Short mmCIF file of C-alpha atoms in Angstrom, two decimals:
data_model
loop_
_atom_site.label_atom_id
_atom_site.label_comp_id
_atom_site.label_asym_id
_atom_site.label_seq_id
_atom_site.Cartn_x
_atom_site.Cartn_y
_atom_site.Cartn_z
CA MET P 1 9.37 18.62 -91.76
CA LYS P 2 12.52 19.68 -89.30
CA ASN P 3 15.72 21.34 -90.22
CA GLY P 4 18.80 18.87 -90.71
CA LYS P 5 18.36 15.24 -91.98
CA ALA P 6 15.27 13.54 -92.44
CA PRO P 7 14.58 10.85 -89.64
CA GLU P 8 15.14 7.24 -89.96
CA ASN P 9 11.25 6.60 -90.17
CA VAL P 10 10.66 9.25 -92.76
CA LEU P 11 13.58 7.70 -94.69
CA VAL P 12 12.21 4.40 -94.45
CA ARG P 13 8.44 5.29 -95.37
CA SER P 14 9.19 7.88 -98.25
CA VAL P 15 12.38 7.10 -99.55
CA LEU P 16 13.78 3.87 -99.51
CA LYS P 17 10.33 1.80 -99.68
CA GLN P 18 10.00 3.71 -103.36
CA LEU P 19 13.04 2.64 -104.65
CA LYS P 20 13.86 -1.07 -105.72
CA LYS P 21 16.87 -2.25 -107.03
CA LYS P 22 17.10 -3.16 -110.60
CA ARG P 23 20.51 -3.52 -111.98
CA THR P 24 23.05 -6.18 -111.36
CA GLU P 25 25.55 -4.07 -111.78
CA VAL P 26 24.47 -2.56 -108.55
CA ILE P 27 26.03 -4.44 -105.42
CA GLN P 28 24.76 -1.86 -102.32
CA GLY P 29 22.16 0.87 -103.01
CA PRO P 30 20.58 2.88 -100.49
CA ALA P 31 19.88 1.86 -97.22
CA ILE P 32 20.00 2.65 -93.48
CA GLY P 33 23.32 3.38 -92.38
CA GLU P 34 25.10 2.81 -95.37
CA GLN P 35 27.20 6.09 -96.82
CA ALA P 36 28.21 4.76 -100.34
CA GLY P 37 26.48 3.16 -103.00
CA ILE P 38 28.28 0.35 -105.05
CA MET P 39 28.80 -1.28 -108.47
CA ASP P 40 30.27 -3.80 -110.35
CA ILE P 41 30.94 -2.75 -113.69
CA SER P 42 33.61 -5.71 -114.66
CA GLU P 43 35.48 -8.62 -112.90
CA GLN P 44 38.64 -6.68 -112.25
CA GLN P 45 36.87 -3.30 -110.91
CA THR P 46 34.01 -1.85 -108.30
CA VAL P 47 33.00 1.53 -108.52
CA VAL P 48 31.75 3.52 -105.59
CA LEU P 49 30.19 6.61 -104.89
CA SER P 50 28.76 8.83 -102.33
CA THR P 51 26.99 12.56 -102.47
CA ASN P 52 26.61 14.69 -100.05
CA PRO P 53 25.67 18.29 -99.32
CA PHE P 54 27.17 21.13 -97.73
CA ILE P 55 25.74 24.55 -96.83
CA GLY P 56 27.79 27.52 -95.77
CA THR P 57 29.75 30.82 -96.59
CA LYS P 58 31.72 31.21 -99.78
CA LYS P 59 35.03 30.98 -97.41
CA GLU P 60 33.73 27.33 -95.83
CA VAL P 61 32.12 25.62 -98.53
CA GLY P 62 35.60 25.14 -101.13
CA GLU P 63 37.46 24.11 -97.98
CA TYR P 64 34.81 21.75 -95.75
CA GLY P 65 32.08 20.97 -98.38
CA LEU P 66 34.27 18.24 -100.08
CA TYR P 67 35.11 15.87 -97.37
CA GLU P 68 31.86 14.20 -96.33
CA ALA P 69 31.61 12.40 -99.59
CA VAL P 70 34.89 11.67 -100.41
CA ASN P 71 35.50 9.87 -96.94
CA ASP P 72 32.57 7.94 -97.50
CA VAL P 73 33.62 6.18 -100.60
CA ALA P 74 37.48 6.31 -98.78
CA MET P 75 36.11 4.45 -96.13
CA THR P 76 34.91 1.49 -98.04
CA GLY P 77 38.61 0.84 -99.14
CA ALA P 78 38.32 2.50 -102.67
CA GLU P 79 40.82 5.02 -103.96
CA VAL P 80 39.02 8.40 -104.60
CA ILE P 81 39.71 9.66 -108.34
CA SER P 82 37.30 11.99 -109.01
CA VAL P 83 33.89 14.23 -107.81
CA LEU P 84 31.25 16.04 -109.37
CA VAL P 85 30.38 19.50 -108.01
CA SER P 86 26.98 21.32 -108.33
CA ILE P 87 27.24 25.13 -106.61
CA LEU P 88 23.98 26.87 -105.77
CA LEU P 89 24.84 30.52 -105.23
CA PRO P 90 22.55 32.88 -103.76
CA ALA P 91 21.83 36.25 -106.11
CA LYS P 92 23.70 38.71 -103.88
CA MET P 93 26.85 36.51 -104.10
CA GLU P 94 29.64 38.20 -106.28
CA GLU P 95 31.46 36.27 -108.95
CA LYS P 96 34.60 36.87 -107.10
CA GLY P 97 32.87 34.71 -104.24
CA LEU P 98 32.31 32.05 -106.91
CA LYS P 99 35.97 31.92 -107.44
CA ARG P 100 37.09 31.91 -103.82
CA ILE P 101 35.30 28.72 -103.60
CA MET P 102 36.69 27.11 -106.50
CA GLU P 103 40.19 28.47 -105.62
CA ASP P 104 39.77 26.81 -102.17
CA LEU P 105 38.18 23.08 -104.29
CA ARG P 106 41.10 23.17 -106.46
CA ILE P 107 43.59 23.28 -103.22
CA GLN P 108 41.45 20.41 -101.15
CA CYS P 109 41.27 18.31 -104.79
CA GLN P 110 44.99 18.78 -104.88
CA ARG P 111 45.48 17.41 -101.45
CA LEU P 112 43.66 14.51 -102.15
CA ASN P 113 45.10 13.92 -105.71
CA ILE P 114 41.56 14.03 -107.27
CA ASP P 115 40.12 15.72 -109.76
CA VAL P 116 36.81 17.55 -110.51
CA ILE P 117 35.29 16.25 -113.69
CA GLY P 118 32.00 17.98 -113.99
CA GLY P 119 29.31 19.48 -112.60
CA HIS P 120 27.09 22.35 -112.35
CA THR P 121 27.00 26.02 -111.58
CA GLU P 122 23.59 28.14 -110.88
CA VAL P 123 22.87 31.52 -109.28
CA THR P 124 19.10 31.12 -107.36
CA PRO P 125 17.39 33.63 -105.01
CA SER P 126 16.31 30.34 -103.67
CA VAL P 127 19.25 29.90 -101.20
CA LEU P 128 20.56 32.44 -98.82
CA GLU P 129 23.76 30.66 -98.81
CA PRO P 130 26.29 28.73 -101.00
CA ILE P 131 25.10 25.12 -101.25
CA LEU P 132 28.08 22.81 -102.42
CA THR P 133 26.84 19.22 -103.52
CA VAL P 134 29.52 16.74 -103.81
CA THR P 135 29.50 13.49 -105.56
CA ALA P 136 32.78 11.24 -105.01
CA VAL P 137 34.13 8.57 -107.44
CA GLY P 138 36.02 6.00 -106.36
CA VAL P 139 37.79 2.43 -107.90
CA LEU P 140 38.00 -0.89 -105.97
CA ASN P 141 40.60 -3.20 -107.60
CA GLU P 142 39.40 -6.06 -105.33
CA LYS P 143 36.07 -7.52 -104.73
CA GLU P 144 36.03 -7.04 -100.70
CA TYR P 145 35.25 -3.39 -99.22
CA PHE P 146 34.05 -1.96 -95.85
CA HIS P 147 30.83 -1.41 -95.30
CA SER P 148 28.42 -0.57 -92.15
CA SER P 149 26.02 -3.54 -92.41
CA SER P 150 29.12 -6.11 -91.81
CA LEU P 151 28.67 -4.84 -88.39
CA LYS P 152 28.00 -8.36 -85.96
CA GLU P 153 27.28 -8.90 -82.52
CA GLU P 154 30.43 -9.16 -79.92
CA MET P 155 32.58 -6.42 -81.85
CA GLU P 156 34.35 -3.50 -80.27
CA ILE P 157 33.88 -0.31 -81.63
CA VAL P 158 37.29 2.09 -81.89
CA MET P 159 36.66 5.53 -82.92
CA THR P 160 39.58 7.57 -84.10
CA LYS P 161 40.22 11.14 -83.78
CA TRP P 162 37.34 13.30 -81.80
CA CYS P 163 33.74 14.00 -81.33
CA GLY P 164 32.91 17.29 -83.16
CA PHE P 165 36.37 18.53 -84.13
CA SER P 166 35.55 19.37 -87.97
CA GLU P 167 32.45 21.49 -86.75
CA THR P 168 34.57 22.82 -84.00
CA ALA P 169 37.45 23.89 -86.64
CA ARG P 170 34.54 25.60 -88.47
CA LEU P 171 32.84 27.66 -85.66
CA ALA P 172 36.12 28.84 -84.73
CA GLU P 173 36.31 29.94 -88.12
CA ARG P 174 33.08 31.48 -88.53
CA MET P 175 32.49 32.69 -85.42
CA GLU P 176 35.74 34.37 -84.33
CA GLN P 177 34.74 37.71 -83.21
CA GLU P 178 31.79 36.22 -80.96
CA LEU P 179 34.46 33.70 -79.48
CA GLN P 180 37.21 36.44 -78.79
CA THR P 181 35.40 38.06 -76.21
CA ARG P 182 36.25 35.14 -73.76
CA TYR P 183 39.38 32.97 -75.10
CA PRO P 184 42.81 34.06 -76.72
CA ASN P 185 43.93 34.08 -80.27
CA ASP P 186 46.23 31.18 -79.58
CA PHE P 187 43.15 28.85 -78.36
CA LEU P 188 41.04 30.09 -81.31
CA ASP P 189 44.09 28.93 -83.61
CA GLY P 190 44.32 25.68 -82.10
CA ALA P 191 40.78 24.90 -82.97
CA LYS P 192 41.18 26.17 -86.37
CA ALA P 193 43.57 23.86 -86.93
CA LEU P 194 41.61 21.13 -86.46
CA LYS P 195 40.46 21.18 -89.97
CA GLN P 196 43.55 19.29 -91.13
CA PHE P 197 42.21 16.04 -89.71
CA LEU P 198 39.40 16.24 -92.13
CA PRO P 199 41.02 13.78 -94.78
CA ILE P 200 40.98 10.03 -93.58
CA LYS P 201 43.59 8.82 -96.38
CA ASP P 202 46.00 8.12 -93.53
CA GLU P 203 43.89 5.54 -91.64
CA MET P 204 42.54 4.06 -94.32
CA GLU P 205 46.08 2.79 -95.18
CA VAL P 206 46.42 1.37 -91.82
CA LEU P 207 42.85 -0.22 -91.79
CA LYS P 208 43.33 -1.95 -94.84
CA ALA P 209 46.23 -4.33 -93.05
CA CYS P 210 43.92 -4.46 -89.92
CA HIS P 211 41.19 -7.36 -89.11
CA ILE P 212 38.46 -5.08 -89.00
CA SER P 213 34.43 -5.80 -90.26
CA ALA P 214 32.70 -2.89 -90.66
CA ILE P 215 33.51 1.17 -90.82
CA HIS P 216 30.98 4.02 -90.40
CA GLN P 217 31.81 7.98 -90.84
CA VAL P 218 31.07 10.58 -88.07
CA SER P 219 29.25 12.97 -89.85
CA LYS P 220 26.01 14.87 -89.43
CA SER P 221 23.84 14.59 -86.51
CA GLY P 222 27.44 13.69 -84.58
CA VAL P 223 28.61 10.35 -83.15
CA PHE P 224 25.32 9.72 -81.26
CA GLY P 225 24.00 9.76 -84.64
CA ALA P 226 26.44 7.99 -86.28
CA LEU P 227 26.53 4.86 -83.39
CA TRP P 228 22.63 4.81 -84.08
CA ASP P 229 22.90 4.66 -87.79
CA PHE P 230 25.85 2.02 -87.57
CA ALA P 231 24.02 -0.22 -85.09
CA ALA P 232 20.66 0.19 -87.48
CA ALA P 233 22.52 -0.68 -90.31
CA GLY P 234 23.85 -4.28 -88.75
CA LYS P 235 20.83 -4.88 -86.72
CA VAL P 236 22.70 -5.02 -83.42
CA GLY P 237 22.51 -3.26 -79.82
CA LEU P 238 25.27 -1.35 -78.61
CA GLU P 239 26.89 -0.24 -75.04
CA VAL P 240 29.29 2.69 -75.12
CA ASP P 241 31.13 4.36 -72.65
CA LEU P 242 30.25 8.03 -72.62
CA MET P 243 33.49 8.81 -71.01
CA LYS P 244 35.78 6.72 -73.41
CA ILE P 245 34.44 9.52 -76.33
CA PRO P 246 37.45 11.37 -77.38
CA MET P 247 36.78 15.16 -77.42
CA LYS P 248 39.28 17.91 -77.82
CA GLN P 249 38.97 20.94 -74.72
CA GLU P 250 38.44 23.33 -77.85
CA THR P 251 35.54 21.71 -78.71
CA VAL P 252 34.53 21.34 -75.06
CA GLU P 253 34.93 25.45 -74.73
CA ILE P 254 33.35 26.26 -78.00
CA CYS P 255 30.05 23.89 -77.40
CA GLU P 256 29.50 25.39 -73.96
CA PHE P 257 30.19 28.97 -75.32
CA PHE P 258 27.23 28.09 -77.71
CA ASP P 259 25.42 25.84 -75.50
CA LEU P 260 25.75 23.22 -78.31
CA ASN P 261 25.56 19.47 -77.66
CA PRO P 262 28.87 17.97 -78.86
CA TYR P 263 27.90 14.80 -78.89
CA ARG P 264 25.56 15.99 -81.91
CA LEU P 265 27.72 17.93 -83.65
CA ASN P 266 29.67 16.96 -87.12
CA SER P 267 32.44 15.27 -87.05
CA VAL P 268 33.50 14.30 -90.72
CA GLY P 269 36.88 12.76 -90.67
CA SER P 270 36.31 10.69 -87.58
CA LEU P 271 35.31 6.71 -87.82
CA LEU P 272 33.72 4.06 -86.18
CA ILE P 273 35.41 0.78 -86.80
CA ALA P 274 34.00 -2.29 -85.49
CA THR P 275 36.26 -5.60 -85.04
CA GLU P 276 36.94 -8.46 -82.74
CA ARG P 277 40.88 -7.13 -82.45
CA GLY P 278 40.24 -3.89 -80.82
CA ASN P 279 43.58 -3.02 -79.10
CA ASP P 280 45.26 -4.32 -82.39
CA VAL P 281 43.50 -1.70 -84.30
CA VAL P 282 44.29 1.23 -81.82
CA GLU P 283 47.74 0.17 -81.59
CA ALA P 284 48.52 0.22 -85.31
CA LEU P 285 46.66 3.43 -85.72
CA ASN P 286 48.25 5.17 -82.87
CA ARG P 287 51.73 4.03 -84.18
CA SER P 288 50.68 6.27 -87.70
CA GLY P 289 49.80 9.03 -85.56
CA ILE P 290 46.26 8.67 -85.60
CA PRO P 291 44.52 9.04 -82.56
CA ALA P 292 41.95 5.75 -81.88
CA VAL P 293 40.20 4.55 -78.65
CA ILE P 294 37.73 1.70 -78.06
CA ILE P 295 34.47 3.42 -76.70
CA GLY P 296 32.18 -0.03 -76.81
CA LYS P 297 31.13 -3.11 -77.81
CA THR P 298 27.96 -4.18 -79.91
CA VAL P 299 25.83 -6.59 -77.92
CA ALA P 300 22.52 -8.98 -79.17
CA GLY P 301 18.94 -7.21 -79.56
CA ASN P 302 18.29 -3.65 -79.99
CA ASP P 303 18.91 -1.45 -76.78
CA ARG P 304 21.90 1.13 -77.73
CA ILE P 305 22.79 2.10 -74.27
CA ILE P 306 25.21 5.11 -73.45
CA ARG P 307 26.94 4.75 -70.05
CA ASN P 308 28.04 7.48 -68.08
CA GLY P 309 29.50 6.06 -64.92
CA GLU P 310 26.62 4.24 -62.91
CA GLU P 311 24.16 6.22 -64.96
CA GLU P 312 22.55 4.61 -68.28
CA ARG P 313 20.47 6.04 -71.21
CA TYR P 314 19.29 4.71 -74.41
CA LEU P 315 20.34 6.29 -77.48
CA GLU P 316 17.72 7.81 -79.50
CA PRO P 317 17.43 8.06 -83.10
CA PRO P 318 19.48 10.85 -85.12
CA LYS P 319 18.37 14.47 -84.77
CA SER P 320 19.33 17.28 -86.66
CA ASP P 321 23.03 18.01 -86.31
CA GLU P 322 23.77 20.63 -83.55
CA ILE P 323 24.97 23.44 -85.62
CA ASN P 324 21.45 24.37 -87.11
CA LYS P 325 20.80 25.40 -83.96
CA LEU P 326 23.26 28.39 -84.16
CA PHE P 327 23.11 29.25 -87.77
CA ILE P 328 19.32 29.20 -88.03
CA MET P 329 19.31 31.62 -85.40
CA GLU P 330 21.53 34.19 -87.15
#
């Protein structure tokens, strides 16, 4: 198989069809487009979990690796309380590298007010870079929660923050020397600063008070992949205006430098929100200092269309995140 996230047809055929829900406590299990599992453990509380791996350098995994899993849980409306962390390290890594990872992880957990409650650490010759796998655990005190399959026809799609911004920050740090051959340091500092927008806690506080139907995080495979998965979860079509998808100039420049497609670039911390009151949701988020715009709508049928002026194209199933093209060549 190709590098990156497994294709939808492979997931359906070789993963989901092998799994059967047995426990009555399980409300939501694995499904295309769903990013968290949900279990009812009592009349008062519901547990939400999500797990995600992150592959990177010792300078990246502790700082970036936490957020995809944590945000997947938070976007349901749950309060994230803890994480379990598994770390696989290459044989070349020294102990000070592990200490650096854990120190960065501690700082991010303090920022989010969550605890590391367990995990596993192992050195193996099977990996070339550290692999951090995070399982986030959250609790819902109400029976209502946000999930992707609540998406329905004739809803507006709101997008928060910017396309590809999280990977833009990572590239600015990891590939700084190469980028310095074209861009000044203040430009690169602005790109690095985008990592401050990885958490979604502030927007979730706003969205809980808004009239919305479904939420999906833009992560691996970028906004194009997220739009496809979101529509697949709700079994609807889409019409999206490419020119309305928000993007920072730093992303435009860095993607041009490395010949990457920004619409297929990881954007952890950006959300797709389905609502019948798009303008109200955008205004509420903007008032709280969170960038948000309406980028399209859901429609009947299965056609997922991206419009760029007079030009139309059909969205394709998610492909490998663009970052893999660059790092695989290293």
